[in-house]
CSV table of C-alpha atoms and ligand atoms in Angstrom, one decimal:
chain,number,residue,atom,x,y,z
A,1,UNK,CA,80.2,86.0,68.9
A,2,UNK,CA,78.2,83.7,66.7
A,3,UNK,CA,76.4,80.8,68.0
A,4,UNK,CA,77.9,77.6,66.8
A,5,UNK,CA,77.3,74.0,67.7
A,6,UNK,CA,80.8,72.7,67.9
A,7,UNK,CA,79.9,69.1,67.1
A,8,UNK,CA,77.7,69.5,64.1
A,9,UNK,CA,78.2,70.6,60.6
A,10,UNK,CA,75.2,72.6,59.4
A,11,UNK,CA,74.7,73.4,55.7
A,12,UNK,CA,77.6,72.8,53.3
A,13,UNK,CA,81.2,73.4,54.3
A,14,UNK,CA,83.4,75.8,52.4
A,15,UNK,CA,87.0,76.5,53.0
A,16,UNK,CA,90.4,74.8,52.9
A,17,UNK,CA,93.6,73.8,54.6
A,18,UNK,CA,94.8,76.7,56.7
A,19,UNK,CA,98.5,76.7,57.6
A,20,UNK,CA,99.0,79.8,59.8
A,21,UNK,CA,102.3,78.6,61.0
A,22,UNK,CA,103.8,79.5,57.6
A,23,UNK,CA,103.0,83.2,58.3
A,24,UNK,CA,103.7,85.9,60.9
A,25,UNK,CA,100.8,86.1,63.4
A,26,UNK,CA,100.1,89.6,62.2
A,27,UNK,CA,98.7,88.0,58.9
A,28,UNK,CA,96.2,85.9,60.8
A,29,UNK,CA,93.6,88.6,61.4
A,30,UNK,CA,93.7,89.5,57.7
A,31,UNK,CA,93.2,85.8,56.9
A,32,UNK,CA,90.0,85.5,59.0
A,33,UNK,CA,88.7,88.8,57.6
A,34,UNK,CA,89.1,87.5,54.1
A,35,UNK,CA,87.7,84.1,55.0
A,36,UNK,CA,84.6,85.8,56.1
A,37,UNK,CA,84.5,87.8,52.8
A,38,UNK,CA,84.8,84.5,50.9
A,39,UNK,CA,82.1,82.7,52.9
A,40,UNK,CA,84.5,80.2,54.5
A,41,UNK,CA,82.8,78.1,57.2
A,42,UNK,CA,85.5,75.4,57.9
A,43,UNK,CA,89.3,75.1,57.7
A,44,UNK,CA,91.7,72.2,58.2
A,45,UNK,CA,94.4,73.1,60.7
A,46,UNK,CA,97.5,71.5,62.1
A,47,UNK,CA,98.1,68.6,59.7
A,48,UNK,CA,101.8,69.2,59.5
A,49,UNK,CA,102.4,71.0,62.8
A,50,UNK,CA,104.0,68.3,65.0
A,51,UNK,CA,107.4,69.9,65.0
A,52,UNK,CA,105.9,73.2,66.3
A,53,UNK,CA,103.5,71.6,68.8
A,54,UNK,CA,106.3,69.4,70.3
A,55,UNK,CA,109.6,71.1,69.5
A,56,UNK,CA,111.5,68.7,71.8
A,57,UNK,CA,110.5,65.3,73.3
A,58,UNK,CA,107.8,65.9,75.8
A,59,UNK,CA,108.0,69.7,75.5
A,60,UNK,CA,104.7,71.2,74.1
A,61,UNK,CA,103.8,74.6,72.7
A,62,UNK,CA,100.1,74.8,72.2
A,63,UNK,CA,99.8,78.6,72.7
A,64,UNK,CA,99.9,79.5,69.1
A,65,UNK,CA,97.3,76.9,68.2
A,66,UNK,CA,95.1,78.1,71.0
A,67,UNK,CA,95.2,81.5,69.5
A,68,UNK,CA,94.4,80.2,66.0
A,69,UNK,CA,91.4,78.2,67.2
A,70,UNK,CA,90.1,81.1,69.3
A,71,UNK,CA,90.4,83.5,66.5
A,72,UNK,CA,88.6,81.2,64.1
A,73,UNK,CA,85.8,80.6,66.6
A,74,UNK,CA,85.4,84.3,67.2
A,75,UNK,CA,84.8,84.6,63.5
A,76,UNK,CA,82.3,81.7,63.2
A,77,UNK,CA,84.7,79.4,61.4
A,78,UNK,CA,84.8,75.8,62.4
A,79,UNK,CA,87.9,73.6,62.6
A,80,UNK,CA,88.8,70.3,61.1
A,81,UNK,CA,91.7,69.7,63.4
A,82,UNK,CA,94.6,67.5,62.2
A,83,UNK,CA,96.6,65.0,64.2
A,84,UNK,CA,100.0,65.8,62.8
A,85,UNK,CA,101.2,62.2,62.7
A,86,UNK,CA,102.1,62.3,59.0
A,87,UNK,CA,105.1,64.5,59.8
A,88,UNK,CA,107.1,63.5,62.8
A,89,UNK,CA,109.8,66.1,63.7
A,90,UNK,CA,113.4,65.9,62.8
A,91,UNK,CA,114.4,65.2,66.4
A,92,UNK,CA,112.2,62.1,66.4
A,93,UNK,CA,114.1,60.7,63.4
A,94,UNK,CA,117.4,61.5,65.0
A,95,UNK,CA,116.3,59.3,68.0
A,96,UNK,CA,114.7,56.7,65.8
A,97,UNK,CA,116.2,56.5,62.3
A,98,UNK,CA,114.7,53.1,61.9
A,99,UNK,CA,111.2,54.7,61.7
A,100,UNK,CA,112.1,55.9,58.2
A,101,UNK,CA,110.7,53.6,55.6
A,102,UNK,CA,112.8,51.3,53.4
A,103,UNK,CA,112.1,50.6,49.7
A,104,UNK,CA,112.0,47.1,48.2
A,105,UNK,CA,115.5,47.4,47.0
A,106,UNK,CA,116.7,48.3,50.5
A,107,UNK,CA,117.1,52.1,50.3
A,108,UNK,CA,116.0,53.8,53.5
A,109,UNK,CA,114.3,57.1,52.9
A,110,UNK,CA,115.6,60.3,54.4
A,111,UNK,CA,113.9,63.1,56.4
A,112,UNK,CA,113.1,66.3,54.6
A,113,UNK,CA,109.9,65.7,52.7
A,114,UNK,CA,106.7,64.2,54.2
A,115,UNK,CA,105.0,60.9,54.9
A,116,UNK,CA,108.3,59.1,55.6
A,117,UNK,CA,106.9,56.6,58.0
A,118,UNK,CA,107.3,52.9,58.7
A,119,UNK,CA,103.9,52.0,60.1
A,120,UNK,CA,105.2,49.0,61.9
A,121,UNK,CA,107.7,51.0,64.0
A,122,UNK,CA,106.8,50.8,67.7
A,123,UNK,CA,108.4,54.1,68.5
A,124,UNK,CA,106.4,55.9,65.7
A,125,UNK,CA,103.2,54.2,67.1
A,126,UNK,CA,103.9,55.3,70.6
A,127,UNK,CA,104.8,58.9,69.6
A,128,UNK,CA,101.7,59.2,67.4
A,129,UNK,CA,99.5,58.0,70.2
A,130,UNK,CA,101.2,60.5,72.5
A,131,UNK,CA,100.7,63.6,70.5
A,132,UNK,CA,97.2,62.5,69.6
A,133,UNK,CA,96.3,62.1,73.3
A,134,UNK,CA,97.8,65.6,74.0
A,135,UNK,CA,95.7,67.3,71.2
A,136,UNK,CA,92.5,65.4,72.1
A,137,UNK,CA,92.9,66.3,75.9
A,138,UNK,CA,93.6,70.0,75.1
A,139,UNK,CA,91.0,70.6,72.4
A,140,UNK,CA,88.1,68.1,73.0
A,141,UNK,CA,85.9,70.9,74.3
A,142,UNK,CA,87.0,73.7,72.1
A,143,UNK,CA,83.9,75.3,70.6
A,144,UNK,CA,85.5,75.6,67.1
A,145,UNK,CA,86.2,71.9,66.9
A,146,UNK,CA,83.9,70.2,64.3
A,147,UNK,CA,85.9,67.3,63.0
A,148,UNK,CA,89.1,65.4,63.7
A,149,UNK,CA,91.5,65.0,60.7
A,150,UNK,CA,93.8,62.0,61.4
A,151,UNK,CA,97.1,61.9,59.6
A,152,UNK,CA,97.0,62.8,55.9
A,153,UNK,CA,96.3,60.7,52.7
A,154,UNK,CA,97.4,57.3,54.1
A,155,UNK,CA,99.2,55.4,51.3
A,156,UNK,CA,100.7,58.5,49.7
A,157,UNK,CA,103.6,59.0,49.1
A,158,UNK,CA,104.7,55.7,50.8
A,159,UNK,CA,102.5,52.8,50.2
A,160,UNK,CA,104.7,50.1,51.9
A,161,UNK,CA,107.8,49.7,53.8
A,162,UNK,CA,110.2,46.7,53.5
A,163,UNK,CA,112.3,47.0,56.7
A,164,UNK,CA,113.0,44.3,59.3
A,165,UNK,CA,110.3,45.6,61.6
A,166,UNK,CA,107.8,45.2,58.8
A,167,UNK,CA,109.2,41.8,58.0
A,168,UNK,CA,108.5,40.7,61.6
A,169,UNK,CA,105.1,42.3,61.5
A,170,UNK,CA,104.3,40.6,58.2
A,171,UNK,CA,105.2,37.2,59.6
A,172,UNK,CA,102.8,37.7,62.5
A,173,UNK,CA,100.1,38.9,60.0
A,174,UNK,CA,100.7,35.8,57.8
A,175,UNK,CA,100.4,33.5,60.8
A,176,UNK,CA,97.0,35.1,61.6
A,177,UNK,CA,95.9,35.0,58.0
A,178,UNK,CA,97.1,31.5,57.1
A,179,UNK,CA,97.2,29.6,60.4
A,180,UNK,CA,100.1,27.2,59.4
A,181,UNK,CA,103.1,27.4,57.2
A,182,UNK,CA,101.7,24.5,55.2
A,183,UNK,CA,98.6,26.5,54.5
A,184,UNK,CA,100.8,29.4,53.4
A,185,UNK,CA,102.7,27.1,51.0
A,186,UNK,CA,99.5,25.9,49.5
A,187,UNK,CA,98.0,29.4,49.1
A,188,UNK,CA,101.1,30.9,47.6
A,189,UNK,CA,101.9,27.9,45.4
A,190,UNK,CA,105.5,27.7,46.7
A,191,UNK,CA,106.0,24.4,44.9
A,192,UNK,CA,106.7,26.6,41.9
A,193,UNK,CA,110.4,27.6,41.6
A,194,UNK,CA,111.3,25.8,44.8
A,195,UNK,CA,110.0,28.5,47.2
A,196,UNK,CA,108.7,26.1,49.9
A,197,UNK,CA,108.9,27.4,53.5
A,198,UNK,CA,109.3,25.2,56.6
A,199,UNK,CA,108.7,28.1,59.1
A,200,UNK,CA,107.2,31.6,59.1
A,201,UNK,CA,110.6,32.9,60.1
A,202,UNK,CA,111.9,32.2,56.6
A,203,UNK,CA,109.3,34.5,55.0
A,204,UNK,CA,110.3,38.0,54.0
A,205,UNK,CA,108.6,40.9,52.4
A,206,UNK,CA,108.6,40.8,48.6
A,207,UNK,CA,111.9,42.7,48.3
A,208,UNK,CA,113.9,43.0,45.1
A,209,UNK,CA,114.5,39.6,43.5
A,210,UNK,CA,116.5,38.6,40.4
A,211,UNK,CA,113.3,38.2,38.4
A,212,UNK,CA,109.6,38.2,39.1
A,213,UNK,CA,108.7,37.1,42.7
A,214,UNK,CA,105.8,35.1,43.9
A,215,UNK,CA,102.6,36.9,43.0
A,216,UNK,CA,100.6,35.7,45.9
A,217,UNK,CA,103.4,36.9,48.3
A,218,UNK,CA,103.2,40.3,46.6
A,219,UNK,CA,99.4,40.4,46.8
A,220,UNK,CA,99.5,39.5,50.5
A,221,UNK,CA,102.0,42.2,51.2
A,222,UNK,CA,99.7,44.8,49.7
A,223,UNK,CA,97.0,43.6,52.0
A,224,UNK,CA,99.4,43.6,55.0
A,225,UNK,CA,100.6,47.2,54.2
A,226,UNK,CA,97.1,48.4,53.9
A,227,UNK,CA,96.0,46.7,57.1
A,228,UNK,CA,99.0,48.1,59.0
A,229,UNK,CA,98.2,51.7,58.0
A,230,UNK,CA,94.6,51.1,59.0
A,231,UNK,CA,95.7,49.7,62.4
A,232,UNK,CA,97.4,53.0,63.0
A,233,UNK,CA,94.4,55.0,62.0
A,234,UNK,CA,92.1,53.0,64.2
A,235,UNK,CA,94.5,53.5,67.2
A,236,UNK,CA,94.4,57.3,66.8
A,237,UNK,CA,90.6,57.3,66.1
A,238,UNK,CA,90.0,55.3,69.3
A,239,UNK,CA,92.0,57.8,71.3
A,240,UNK,CA,90.0,60.6,69.9
A,241,UNK,CA,86.6,58.9,70.4
A,242,UNK,CA,87.6,58.2,74.1
A,243,UNK,CA,88.8,61.7,74.9
A,244,UNK,CA,86.5,63.7,72.7
A,245,UNK,CA,83.2,61.7,72.5
A,246,UNK,CA,80.8,62.9,69.9
A,247,UNK,CA,83.4,64.6,67.6
A,248,UNK,CA,83.5,62.8,64.3
A,249,UNK,CA,86.8,61.4,63.1
A,250,UNK,CA,88.0,61.2,59.5
A,251,UNK,CA,91.0,60.8,57.4
A,252,UNK,CA,91.2,62.2,53.9
A,253,UNK,CA,91.0,59.5,51.2
A,254,UNK,CA,92.3,59.8,47.6
A,255,UNK,CA,89.8,57.6,45.8
A,256,UNK,CA,90.6,58.7,42.3
A,257,UNK,CA,92.2,55.6,41.0
A,258,UNK,CA,95.0,57.5,39.4
A,259,UNK,CA,96.1,59.0,42.7
A,260,UNK,CA,96.3,56.3,45.3
A,261,UNK,CA,96.3,52.6,44.4
A,262,UNK,CA,97.5,51.2,47.8
A,263,UNK,CA,94.5,51.5,50.0
A,264,UNK,CA,91.3,49.4,50.1
A,265,UNK,CA,88.8,52.1,50.6
A,266,UNK,CA,86.0,49.7,51.1
A,267,UNK,CA,87.6,48.6,54.4
A,268,UNK,CA,88.6,52.2,55.3
A,269,UNK,CA,85.1,53.5,54.7
A,270,UNK,CA,83.9,51.3,57.5
A,271,UNK,CA,86.3,52.8,59.9
A,272,UNK,CA,85.7,56.5,59.6
A,273,UNK,CA,82.8,58.5,61.0
A,274,UNK,CA,82.7,60.7,57.9
A,275,UNK,CA,84.2,59.8,54.5
A,276,UNK,CA,86.2,62.7,53.1
A,277,UNK,CA,88.2,62.8,49.9
A,278,UNK,CA,90.9,64.8,48.2
A,279,UNK,CA,90.6,65.1,44.4
A,280,UNK,CA,93.0,66.6,41.9
A,281,UNK,CA,92.5,66.7,38.1
A,282,UNK,CA,95.1,64.6,36.2
A,283,UNK,CA,96.2,66.2,33.0
A,284,UNK,CA,97.0,63.0,31.2
A,285,UNK,CA,94.7,63.4,28.2
A,286,UNK,CA,91.6,61.9,29.5
A,287,UNK,CA,88.4,63.8,30.0
A,288,UNK,CA,89.1,65.2,33.4
A,289,UNK,CA,85.5,66.0,34.3
A,290,UNK,CA,84.6,62.4,33.7
A,291,UNK,CA,87.4,61.2,36.0
A,292,UNK,CA,86.2,63.8,38.6
A,293,UNK,CA,82.7,62.4,38.4
A,294,UNK,CA,84.0,58.8,38.7
A,295,UNK,CA,86.0,59.7,41.8
A,296,UNK,CA,83.1,61.4,43.5
A,297,UNK,CA,80.7,58.4,42.7
A,298,UNK,CA,83.3,56.1,44.1
A,299,UNK,CA,83.7,58.2,47.2
A,300,UNK,CA,80.0,58.2,47.8
A,301,UNK,CA,80.0,54.5,47.3
A,302,UNK,CA,82.7,53.8,49.9
A,303,UNK,CA,80.6,56.0,52.2
A,304,UNK,CA,77.8,53.5,51.7
A,305,UNK,CA,75.7,56.2,50.0
A,306,UNK,CA,75.9,58.5,53.0
A,307,UNK,CA,76.9,62.2,52.5
A,308,UNK,CA,80.7,62.7,52.4
A,309,UNK,CA,82.9,65.7,52.2
A,310,UNK,CA,85.4,67.0,49.6
A,311,UNK,CA,88.3,68.0,51.8
A,312,UNK,CA,90.8,69.0,49.2
A,313,UNK,CA,90.8,70.0,45.6
A,314,UNK,CA,92.5,73.0,43.8
A,315,UNK,CA,91.3,76.4,42.7
A,316,UNK,CA,93.5,76.2,39.6
A,317,UNK,CA,96.6,74.4,38.6
A,318,UNK,CA,98.6,72.0,40.9
A,319,UNK,CA,102.4,71.8,40.8
A,320,UNK,CA,103.3,68.1,41.0
A,321,UNK,CA,102.5,67.0,37.4
A,322,UNK,CA,104.8,67.5,34.4
A,323,UNK,CA,102.5,70.3,33.2
A,324,UNK,CA,100.0,72.1,35.4
A,325,UNK,CA,97.5,74.1,33.4
A,326,UNK,CA,95.4,76.7,35.1
A,327,UNK,CA,91.7,76.1,35.3
A,328,UNK,CA,89.6,78.1,32.8
A,329,UNK,CA,87.2,80.7,34.0
A,330,UNK,CA,84.3,78.9,35.6
A,331,UNK,CA,85.9,75.5,35.6
A,332,UNK,CA,86.6,75.6,39.4
A,333,UNK,CA,83.0,76.2,40.3
A,334,UNK,CA,81.8,73.5,37.8
A,335,UNK,CA,84.2,71.0,39.3
A,336,UNK,CA,83.3,71.9,42.9
A,337,UNK,CA,79.6,71.7,42.3
A,338,UNK,CA,80.1,68.4,40.5
A,339,UNK,CA,81.3,66.9,43.7
A,340,UNK,CA,78.4,68.5,45.6
A,341,UNK,CA,76.0,67.0,43.1
A,342,UNK,CA,77.4,63.6,43.8
A,343,UNK,CA,77.0,63.8,47.5
A,344,UNK,CA,79.7,66.0,48.9
A,345,UNK,CA,78.5,68.2,51.8
A,346,UNK,CA,80.6,71.1,50.6
A,347,UNK,CA,83.9,71.9,48.9
A,348,UNK,CA,87.3,72.6,50.6
A,349,UNK,CA,90.7,73.3,48.9
A,350,UNK,CA,94.3,72.9,49.5
A,351,UNK,CA,95.0,75.5,50.6
A,352,UNK,CA,93.7,78.9,52.0
A,353,UNK,CA,96.7,81.2,51.4
A,354,UNK,CA,99.3,80.3,48.8
A,355,UNK,CA,102.7,79.5,50.3
A,356,UNK,CA,105.8,81.7,49.5
A,357,UNK,CA,108.2,78.9,50.5
A,358,UNK,CA,108.4,75.2,50.4
A,359,UNK,CA,107.5,72.4,47.9
A,360,UNK,CA,104.0,73.5,47.0
A,361,UNK,CA,104.4,77.2,46.5
A,362,UNK,CA,103.3,77.0,42.9
A,363,UNK,CA,100.2,75.0,43.8
A,364,UNK,CA,97.1,77.2,43.4
A,365,UNK,CA,95.2,78.4,46.5
A,366,UNK,CA,92.0,80.3,47.5
A,367,UNK,CA,94.1,83.4,48.2
A,368,UNK,CA,96.8,83.4,45.5
A,369,UNK,CA,100.1,85.2,45.4
A,370,UNK,CA,98.5,87.9,43.4
A,371,UNK,CA,96.1,88.7,46.3
A,372,UNK,CA,92.5,89.7,46.1
A,373,UNK,CA,92.7,91.6,42.8
A,374,UNK,CA,92.7,88.3,40.9
A,375,UNK,CA,90.3,86.1,38.9
A,376,UNK,CA,90.9,83.2,41.3
A,377,UNK,CA,89.9,85.2,44.4
A,378,UNK,CA,86.8,86.6,42.7
A,379,UNK,CA,85.8,83.1,41.7
A,380,UNK,CA,86.5,81.8,45.2
A,381,UNK,CA,84.2,84.6,46.7
A,382,UNK,CA,81.5,83.7,44.1
A,383,UNK,CA,81.7,80.0,44.9
A,384,UNK,CA,81.5,80.7,48.6
A,385,UNK,CA,78.2,82.5,48.1
A,386,UNK,CA,76.9,79.7,45.9
A,387,UNK,CA,77.8,77.0,48.3
A,388,UNK,CA,76.2,79.0,51.2
A,389,UNK,CA,73.0,79.2,49.1
A,390,UNK,CA,73.0,75.5,48.6
A,391,UNK,CA,72.6,74.7,52.3
A,392,UNK,CA,69.2,73.0,51.8
A,393,UNK,CA,70.7,70.2,49.9
A,394,UNK,CA,72.8,69.0,52.9
A,395,UNK,CA,71.9,65.5,53.9
A,396,UNK,CA,70.3,64.6,50.5
A,397,UNK,CA,71.2,61.3,48.9
A,398,UNK,CA,71.9,60.3,45.4
A,399,UNK,CA,70.0,57.3,43.8
A,400,UNK,CA,72.0,55.5,41.1
A,401,UNK,CA,70.8,53.7,38.0
A,402,UNK,CA,73.6,51.2,37.7
A,403,UNK,CA,76.4,49.6,39.8
A,404,UNK,CA,79.9,49.0,38.6
A,405,UNK,CA,81.8,46.4,40.6
A,406,UNK,CA,85.1,47.5,41.9
A,407,UNK,CA,87.6,45.7,44.2
A,408,UNK,CA,91.1,47.1,45.1
A,409,UNK,CA,92.3,43.6,45.8
A,410,UNK,CA,91.5,42.5,42.2
A,411,UNK,CA,93.2,45.6,40.8
A,412,UNK,CA,96.3,44.8,42.9
A,413,UNK,CA,96.3,41.3,41.6
A,414,UNK,CA,95.7,42.1,38.0
A,415,UNK,CA,98.6,44.6,38.1
A,416,UNK,CA,101.2,42.2,39.3
A,417,UNK,CA,103.9,41.2,36.9
A,418,UNK,CA,103.9,38.6,34.1
A,419,UNK,CA,100.2,38.8,33.0
A,420,UNK,CA,99.1,38.1,29.4
A,421,UNK,CA,99.4,41.8,28.6
A,422,UNK,CA,100.2,44.9,30.4
A,423,UNK,CA,97.3,46.4,28.5
A,424,UNK,CA,94.8,44.3,30.5
A,425,UNK,CA,94.3,46.8,33.3
A,426,UNK,CA,91.3,46.7,35.5
A,427,UNK,CA,91.2,50.5,35.7
A,428,UNK,CA,91.2,50.8,32.0
A,429,UNK,CA,88.0,48.7,31.8
A,430,UNK,CA,86.5,50.6,34.8
A,431,UNK,CA,87.2,54.0,33.1
A,432,UNK,CA,85.8,52.9,29.8
A,433,UNK,CA,82.5,51.5,31.2
A,434,UNK,CA,82.1,54.4,33.5
A,435,UNK,CA,82.6,56.8,30.6
A,436,UNK,CA,80.0,55.1,28.5
A,437,UNK,CA,77.5,55.2,31.3
A,438,UNK,CA,78.4,58.9,32.0
A,439,UNK,CA,77.7,59.7,28.4
A,440,UNK,CA,74.4,58.1,28.6
A,441,UNK,CA,73.4,60.3,31.6
A,442,UNK,CA,73.2,57.2,34.0
A,443,UNK,CA,74.2,57.7,37.6
A,444,UNK,CA,76.7,55.2,38.8
A,445,UNK,CA,77.3,53.6,42.2
A,446,UNK,CA,80.4,51.4,42.7
A,447,UNK,CA,79.8,48.2,44.6
A,448,UNK,CA,82.0,45.6,46.2
A,449,UNK,CA,81.7,42.1,44.4
A,450,UNK,CA,80.4,40.6,47.6
A,451,UNK,CA,78.0,43.6,48.3
A,452,UNK,CA,74.2,43.8,48.1
A,453,UNK,CA,73.3,44.4,44.5
A,454,UNK,CA,69.5,44.0,44.8
A,455,UNK,CA,68.8,47.7,44.3
A,456,UNK,CA,70.3,47.9,40.8
A,457,UNK,CA,68.6,46.8,37.6
A,458,UNK,CA,72.0,46.7,35.9
A,459,UNK,CA,75.4,45.6,37.2
A,460,UNK,CA,78.5,46.1,35.2
A,461,UNK,CA,81.7,44.0,35.9
A,462,UNK,CA,84.8,45.6,34.4
A,463,UNK,CA,87.8,43.2,34.3
A,464,UNK,CA,87.4,41.6,37.7
A,465,UNK,CA,90.4,39.4,37.5
A,466,UNK,CA,90.3,38.2,41.1
A,467,UNK,CA,86.9,36.8,42.1
A,468,UNK,CA,86.2,34.9,45.3
A,469,UNK,CA,83.7,32.1,45.4
A,470,UNK,CA,81.5,34.4,47.6
A,471,UNK,CA,81.5,37.0,44.9
A,472,UNK,CA,80.6,34.4,42.2
A,473,UNK,CA,77.7,33.2,44.3
A,474,UNK,CA,76.6,36.8,44.9
A,475,UNK,CA,76.5,37.4,41.1
A,476,UNK,CA,74.7,34.1,40.4
A,477,UNK,CA,72.0,35.0,43.0
A,478,UNK,CA,71.7,38.5,41.4
A,479,UNK,CA,71.0,37.1,37.9
A,480,UNK,CA,68.7,34.4,39.3
A,481,UNK,CA,66.7,37.2,40.9
A,482,UNK,CA,66.2,38.9,37.6
A,483,UNK,CA,69.2,41.3,37.5
A,484,UNK,CA,71.0,42.1,34.3
A,485,UNK,CA,74.7,41.4,34.6
A,486,UNK,CA,77.3,42.7,32.0
A,487,UNK,CA,80.7,41.0,32.5
A,488,UNK,CA,83.9,42.1,30.7
A,489,UNK,CA,86.7,39.8,29.5
A,490,UNK,CA,89.4,38.7,32.0
A,491,UNK,CA,86.9,38.4,34.9
A,492,UNK,CA,86.7,35.5,37.4
A,493,UNK,CA,90.3,34.2,36.5
A,494,UNK,CA,91.8,33.7,40.0
A,495,UNK,CA,90.8,33.3,43.6
A,496,UNK,CA,91.9,35.5,46.5
A,497,UNK,CA,95.4,34.0,46.4
A,498,UNK,CA,96.0,34.6,42.7
A,499,UNK,CA,95.4,30.8,41.9
A,500,UNK,CA,93.6,30.2,38.7
A,501,UNK,CA,90.1,28.7,39.3
A,502,UNK,CA,89.7,25.1,38.5
A,503,UNK,CA,87.8,24.4,35.3
A,504,UNK,CA,84.4,22.7,35.1
B,1,ZN,ZN1,109.0,49.2,58.1
């Protein structure tokens, strides 16, 4: 049995999501044999396993997961263990149908996909805490455990719920944020179109309205929805910290701006022990390798420059875009190593063995339907060897030449309705500036507008529509200290409540 330190990750990690529950147990031994052949060092397990771990309320079946973790440990493979709280079982929704999220037009989603969760629902919160407690108690000391993987891709596919529980939760959040209803009226500009409130109980989520709604209300709702998901992450993280001290806790981000626009990763980066990211190439005509580099630089930046980990990408095509081209020979390794070069402590994929059934059976994997006599498998084995040989780069840091300012709140505000032009998109400016810097071989950090900029000789401000007074002061001090600031059009237009700044 190999010697492993359960609570450290040495070298670079290589592997992927492992879903053994999709396969007969007889397949598992072949899985780990091939994992060893490919140089796999870590797999993510149990992300969608709640229904099998708790088949009825309060009835637990951990035996199969015990055997999976033991088998992996016996083969020297460490485990990134999921809390399965992104996929409550069918029985849970039969008991608590109000835990299914509601869209802005009042449609309640149904069970049968994934991520159908109202994050304000108290029954969901209690059930998530319960299964997390059970897992942490059972596996805290398991020698295979290297990392906790809470939930999955918060903000995707549901970024906000508009149900009555969320409405009540939103009112409490507004009272904390604004203090008085008079302050809310002022911040939201409710004098316009007669929207004045005389009590928080009159305020609703920005549900479907006859024409455009109050933009400050919509902006606050995005903040509220993000904060509510983060509350639930922190609740699970704190359980894991208490019951399994020393084991780092993460949740997989999707920092690529085309893949998740509902999460303020600056705030989330402060809450995780290790920043991890999922990245998938978008085949929408842009130069995908530039988008990849941008996502990796943004991920490193939300990690505060510390090493991070690519927890998911694809060996070849995905299956959820209109067209899903296969990767060309060598493209997978180039992409994986691009993430490593920008600070990732390894490269993991979705998923280990390609599914035969379910929604993602045409998504590529490390072990494809075609088996080991395939180009994808040969390239996976080669990449595993390469990643293994790169162990000495673990822990190194990237030094950037330039900072590009980025703020999710500004992006949210700029993309609200009834702006001067729908072509004025903050992401378009960020993409364009990034690409120009990339083509000049400059390494880019992203920075929050109120962050420390003193290390950078050049700071670029793509359309930063929403700019707080604190951010403006920060930029003023940066320039007064000798920094060079490049500011795009449509910057510094509104404050944090989408109110246009007063003129001089
Ligand atoms: Zn809700």
